[in-house]
Amino acid sequence: MLSVVRTHAFQSGRGPLSPGSRAGVGAALALLAIVSAVEVADGRKVHYAALMMAAPVLAAVFASWRTVLGVALVALLLGGGFALVEPGASMTTGVGLAGIALSGVVAAAVAAVRQRQAEEIAELSKLASVAQQAVLRPLGPQVGTLAVAARYISSTATAEIGGDLYEAIDTPYGVRMIIGDVRGKGLDAVRLASIVLGSYRHVAYERADLRAVVADLDRAVARNVGDEDFVTAAVVEERGGTLTIVNCGHPSPLLLRRGAVIPLEPPAPAPPLGFMPVVRPRVERLEPGDRLLLFTDGLGEARRDGEFFPTADRAWRLLGHGTVGDGLASLETALVEWVHGRLDDDIALVLMEYTGPRSGASVPVPSWEVGAAET
């Protein structure tokens, strides 16, 4: 959900020009050069100098107001130079020079307003990013017996802000992870995600049973959402080599084992948080080297030309090599290439690898989990 903002503010007029500013200034100077060449070729009578008033307007599209004023000054000097060599300067020439000066002032004012608005938007985006980073903490590289990595892929190039969430905690009951997706986007989604994660970080240490964790999270969501709002979530626990998953309307995690990819579907469907889900745990025994991919529905919805990204078919080739961080990097690269850089929804990814039992430690496994694993 939360990650670094990619928004870049427009240049303030100090320091090197941005590529956009250089393009605007280049177009303006090119126009001045063309008009000057035509004017010289036309003779000493001034006919086209008034067209130079368009140069500051072109520069104002991208450049700072200081740069725009500079372009306007160049245009005014060129126009004044043609007026000086014109025999018996006409009223039309004077009006043209006045038009250049006026267009420069207006264009500079427009550039100043645009620049201020761009800086305000960039600042708001940075604040949103800070809010996201305060909610989502970096994961890994090791949490208990698990190697863990997380990745957030934004569907927009301007700002990474949405309702996807994840967390991994080493608790007295084993390593517990959550991945979820808040309905909607923007700051309201970030607010609800922060509520879910804040509640989870508390109850994950307090509740021995994952079903009680879900019940507490459901109450926290219900107190803070409208009738049509909800949060899909999957809560995962690794305890003594036993993997337990409770799923509340969320995409099923994928277990990667010895070249196979196994969707860990829940024994029975359950609604999202906010709709009083009654969950049944899915329990598996882990082997050293097993990897588990948790993801939000943006991955399942990623498609090009109507064809969905083949996550299960390519998961082992992409995620089964190197570190868990390497695996997620490969998955992101393949995904972005598949959709040609156009995602319809944000995507949160968490990849864990079971490295084996802790040396010298004995972690008790609840009897209901052991029984479920044996059936």
XYZ file of C-alpha atoms in Angstrom:
375
model
C 0.000 0.000 0.000
C 2.530 2.417 1.026
C 5.656 3.419 -0.677
C 7.734 6.272 -2.029
C 6.000 9.060 -3.909
C 7.267 9.607 -7.453
C 5.816 13.083 -7.928
C 8.340 15.710 -9.010
C 7.639 19.362 -8.400
C 8.197 21.857 -11.155
C 11.386 23.807 -10.960
C 11.266 26.920 -8.815
C 13.428 28.899 -11.198
C 16.676 28.241 -9.369
C 19.236 25.716 -10.515
C 19.212 23.683 -13.733
C 16.063 23.651 -15.822
C 13.940 20.531 -15.797
C 13.460 18.616 -19.078
C 9.980 20.128 -19.359
C 11.301 23.640 -18.841
C 14.043 23.094 -21.411
C 11.438 21.901 -23.912
C 9.260 24.973 -23.314
C 12.165 27.392 -23.552
C 13.495 25.597 -26.626
C 10.129 25.891 -28.385
C 9.912 29.588 -27.467
C 13.421 30.342 -28.718
C 12.784 28.360 -31.887
C 9.694 30.488 -32.534
C 11.693 33.685 -31.995
C 14.370 32.456 -34.396
C 11.820 31.593 -37.084
C 9.994 34.912 -36.772
C 13.301 36.799 -36.844
C 14.444 34.927 -39.951
C 11.170 35.628 -41.731
C 11.319 39.291 -40.698
C 14.886 39.661 -41.993
C 13.988 37.978 -45.263
C 10.956 40.246 -45.677
C 12.985 43.464 -45.669
C 13.255 46.477 -43.386
C 9.505 46.936 -42.974
C 8.245 45.211 -39.799
C 5.363 42.829 -40.465
C 5.751 39.758 -38.256
C 7.407 40.884 -35.020
C 4.064 40.868 -33.193
C 4.046 37.071 -33.513
C 6.846 37.025 -30.928
C 4.248 37.566 -28.195
C 3.491 33.823 -28.480
C 6.994 32.922 -27.243
C 6.405 33.693 -23.519
C 3.121 31.787 -23.706
C 4.941 28.703 -25.005
C 7.535 28.952 -22.259
C 4.833 29.360 -19.588
C 3.521 25.850 -20.233
C 6.492 24.289 -18.405
C 9.014 26.898 -17.287
C 9.119 29.016 -14.132
C 7.891 32.595 -14.126
C 11.474 33.906 -14.007
C 12.337 31.965 -17.145
C 9.164 33.187 -18.825
C 10.099 36.790 -18.082
C 13.536 36.111 -19.562
C 11.967 34.798 -22.775
C 9.645 37.817 -22.891
C 12.632 40.153 -22.499
C 14.450 38.442 -25.396
C 11.316 38.743 -27.544
C 10.950 42.412 -26.625
C 14.586 43.154 -27.458
C 14.301 41.425 -30.830
C 11.072 43.239 -31.627
C 12.595 46.543 -30.518
C 15.621 45.907 -32.700
C 13.443 45.423 -35.775
C 11.473 48.551 -34.851
C 14.672 50.624 -34.654
C 15.802 49.699 -38.159
C 12.342 50.180 -39.634
C 12.112 53.461 -41.569
C 9.381 55.527 -39.954
C 8.126 53.071 -37.333
C 4.359 52.617 -37.634
C 1.661 52.521 -34.969
C 1.213 48.824 -35.730
C 4.818 48.138 -34.726
C 4.342 49.976 -31.432
C 1.185 48.044 -30.686
C 3.055 44.819 -31.462
C 5.808 45.665 -28.981
C 3.211 46.512 -26.339
C 1.560 43.155 -27.053
C 4.869 41.339 -26.494
C 5.348 43.092 -23.169
C 1.774 42.374 -22.059
C 1.925 38.734 -23.104
C 5.175 38.352 -21.137
C 3.576 39.708 -17.957
C 0.441 37.583 -18.340
C 2.434 34.451 -19.190
C 4.709 34.974 -16.167
C 1.660 35.316 -13.912
C 0.168 32.113 -15.331
C 3.485 30.300 -14.861
C 3.692 31.499 -11.241
C 0.173 30.203 -10.479
C 0.865 26.879 -12.209
C 4.174 26.499 -10.403
C 2.614 27.208 -7.009
C -0.185 24.713 -7.607
C 2.290 22.063 -8.747
C 4.381 22.574 -5.624
C 1.279 22.312 -3.423
C 0.249 19.080 -5.125
C 3.757 17.691 -4.717
C 3.746 18.621 -1.033
C 0.372 16.957 -0.490
C 1.645 13.845 -2.252
C 4.703 13.801 -0.008
C 2.507 14.135 3.067
C 0.383 11.252 1.826
C 3.523 9.193 1.330
C 4.676 9.993 4.850
C 1.260 8.909 6.137
C 1.569 5.649 4.219
C 5.102 4.978 5.433
C 3.965 5.648 9.004
C 1.309 2.949 8.559
C 3.350 0.356 6.656
C 6.704 -0.534 8.108
C 9.483 -2.217 6.129
C 9.432 -6.002 6.436
C 12.267 -8.442 6.796
C 14.713 -9.615 5.939
C 14.073 -12.119 8.754
C 11.043 -12.442 11.016
C 11.346 -15.397 13.375
C 11.952 -18.524 11.291
C 10.839 -16.820 8.093
C 12.753 -14.864 5.490
C 10.304 -12.133 4.488
C 10.166 -9.447 1.786
C 7.372 -7.083 0.791
C 6.734 -4.936 -2.250
C 4.107 -2.339 -3.151
C 3.362 -1.606 -6.810
C 1.333 1.512 -7.517
C -1.119 1.721 -10.397
C -0.259 5.406 -10.910
C 3.003 7.095 -11.815
C 2.347 10.172 -9.692
C 1.693 8.924 -6.203
C 1.584 5.580 -4.472
C -1.382 5.865 -2.171
C -4.063 3.273 -1.717
C -5.673 0.828 0.646
C -3.416 -2.227 0.400
C -1.790 -3.258 3.685
C 0.572 -5.859 5.102
C 2.488 -6.663 8.286
C 4.608 -9.475 9.756
C 5.196 -9.828 13.508
C 7.124 -12.328 15.620
C 4.718 -13.032 18.513
C 4.623 -15.515 21.405
C 2.312 -17.584 19.198
C 4.704 -17.688 16.250
C 5.214 -15.425 13.260
C 1.949 -13.807 12.230
C 1.328 -11.977 8.979
C -1.604 -10.104 7.522
C -2.276 -8.857 4.023
C -5.380 -6.881 3.172
C -7.085 -4.554 0.755
C -9.342 -1.685 1.783
C -12.190 -0.872 -0.562
C -11.433 2.462 -2.226
C -8.397 4.705 -2.516
C -6.976 7.933 -1.188
C -6.595 9.190 2.352
C -9.816 7.518 3.546
C -8.364 4.160 2.508
C -5.081 4.980 4.254
C -7.020 5.922 7.400
C -8.904 2.615 7.454
C -5.731 0.676 6.684
C -4.039 2.356 9.649
C -6.961 1.312 11.868
C -6.729 -2.299 10.715
C -2.962 -2.459 11.147
C -3.058 -0.688 14.506
C -5.608 -3.182 15.795
C -3.707 -6.100 14.296
C -0.411 -5.096 15.875
C -2.139 -5.193 19.237
C -4.344 -8.290 19.027
C -1.702 -10.407 17.254
C 0.210 -10.437 20.546
C -2.874 -10.970 22.715
C -4.962 -13.664 21.022
C -3.810 -17.276 20.854
C -6.432 -18.214 18.245
C -6.421 -16.604 14.801
C -10.208 -16.712 14.768
C -10.220 -14.393 17.766
C -7.781 -12.101 15.940
C -10.203 -11.930 13.017
C -13.145 -11.215 15.303
C -11.281 -8.299 16.907
C -10.287 -6.909 13.507
C -13.852 -7.223 12.245
C -15.147 -5.164 15.168
C -12.482 -2.501 14.569
C -13.482 -2.235 10.900
C -17.227 -2.227 11.618
C -16.834 0.713 14.008
C -15.074 2.842 11.398
C -16.675 2.192 8.008
C -19.897 2.888 6.164
C -22.432 0.300 5.079
C -20.662 -0.399 1.782
C -17.069 -0.323 3.033
C -15.058 -3.402 3.884
C -11.560 -4.873 4.053
C -10.541 -8.186 2.526
C -7.759 -9.857 4.485
C -5.777 -13.039 4.951
C -4.129 -13.689 8.322
C -1.278 -16.199 8.393
C 0.537 -17.830 11.296
C 3.675 -19.981 11.267
C 4.101 -21.838 14.546
C 6.581 -24.681 14.943
C 6.479 -25.495 11.219
C 2.690 -25.405 11.065
C 1.156 -22.857 8.731
C -2.345 -21.648 9.571
C -4.343 -19.341 7.291
C -7.693 -17.682 7.874
C -9.146 -15.917 4.874
C -11.760 -13.154 4.830
C -12.719 -12.703 1.195
C -9.110 -12.278 0.089
C -7.199 -13.941 -2.801
C -5.779 -17.248 -1.638
C -2.019 -17.368 -0.928
C 0.191 -19.519 -3.122
C 2.473 -22.166 -1.598
C 5.626 -22.838 -3.634
C 7.130 -26.258 -2.885
C 9.705 -28.192 -4.924
C 8.648 -26.650 -8.225
C 4.910 -26.905 -7.579
C 2.545 -23.998 -6.959
C -0.365 -24.800 -4.627
C -3.249 -22.329 -4.077
C -4.171 -22.491 -0.393
C -7.925 -22.132 -0.736
C -9.913 -21.784 2.507
C -12.048 -24.763 3.627
C -15.103 -22.501 3.348
C -15.583 -18.974 1.974
C -15.932 -16.093 4.411
C -16.934 -12.465 3.829
C -14.516 -9.536 4.286
C -13.846 -7.754 7.557
C -16.790 -5.529 8.403
C -19.344 -8.248 7.561
C -18.813 -10.469 10.639
C -16.851 -13.250 8.920
C -16.920 -16.738 10.437
C -13.663 -18.300 9.293
C -12.378 -21.865 9.128
C -8.583 -22.231 9.246
C -6.546 -23.835 6.473
C -3.562 -25.644 7.985
C -0.434 -27.003 6.297
C 2.825 -28.504 7.512
C 5.798 -26.587 6.156
C 9.044 -27.978 4.828
C 12.338 -26.035 4.886
C 12.584 -24.095 1.644
C 8.824 -23.675 1.211
C 7.789 -20.224 0.031
C 4.431 -18.508 0.444
C 3.201 -15.624 -1.716
C 0.585 -13.284 -0.277
C -0.899 -10.716 -2.642
C -3.815 -8.363 -3.148
C -6.367 -8.633 -5.934
C -4.535 -6.154 -8.162
C -2.262 -9.063 -9.140
C -5.177 -11.258 -10.137
C -6.741 -8.407 -12.134
C -3.579 -7.435 -14.062
C -4.190 -8.117 -17.737
C -3.324 -7.102 -21.278
C -5.694 -7.423 -24.210
C -8.157 -9.194 -21.924
C -5.643 -11.884 -20.885
C -4.826 -12.062 -17.178
C -1.287 -12.360 -15.894
C -0.576 -16.105 -15.413
C 0.486 -15.855 -11.790
C 0.210 -19.531 -10.863
C 1.878 -20.730 -14.072
C 4.884 -18.419 -13.709
C 5.131 -18.187 -9.922
C 7.807 -20.827 -9.437
C 10.066 -19.554 -12.239
C 9.791 -15.994 -10.951
C 9.742 -16.540 -7.188
C 11.657 -19.747 -6.613
C 15.181 -18.373 -7.085
C 17.595 -16.238 -5.058
C 16.359 -14.459 -1.968
C 12.718 -13.630 -1.361
C 13.552 -10.048 -2.300
C 15.001 -11.248 -5.610
C 11.829 -13.217 -6.268
C 9.537 -10.234 -5.737
C 11.739 -8.068 -7.954
C 11.424 -10.648 -10.743
C 7.667 -10.847 -10.294
C 7.275 -7.079 -10.462
C 9.413 -6.843 -13.603
C 7.442 -9.586 -15.351
C 4.128 -8.076 -14.259
C 4.910 -4.541 -15.434
C 6.169 -5.926 -18.748
C 2.983 -7.981 -19.149
C 0.646 -5.009 -18.713
C 2.939 -2.617 -20.613
C 3.241 -0.465 -17.515
C -0.515 0.052 -17.126
C -2.024 -1.407 -13.963
C -5.687 -1.028 -13.048
C -5.126 -1.365 -9.310
C -2.382 -1.144 -6.705
C -0.702 -4.396 -5.710
C 0.819 -5.428 -2.392
C 3.105 -8.484 -2.383
C 4.613 -10.400 0.533
C 6.884 -13.407 -0.037
C 8.100 -15.569 2.847
C 10.390 -18.579 3.007
C 10.374 -21.114 5.834
C 13.985 -21.684 6.843
C 13.318 -24.499 9.328
C 12.681 -24.730 13.074
C 14.522 -22.480 15.470
C 17.617 -24.140 16.898
C 17.112 -25.225 20.490
C 13.594 -23.835 20.643
C 10.363 -25.759 21.064
C 7.268 -23.887 19.995
C 4.001 -25.496 21.152
C 1.427 -26.171 18.453
C -2.271 -25.957 19.449
C -4.067 -29.299 19.289
C -6.768 -27.962 16.952
C -4.069 -26.924 14.467
C -2.271 -30.271 14.680
C -5.531 -32.109 14.164
C -6.366 -29.991 11.130
C -2.890 -30.597 9.674
C -3.258 -34.358 10.020
C -6.635 -34.579 8.309
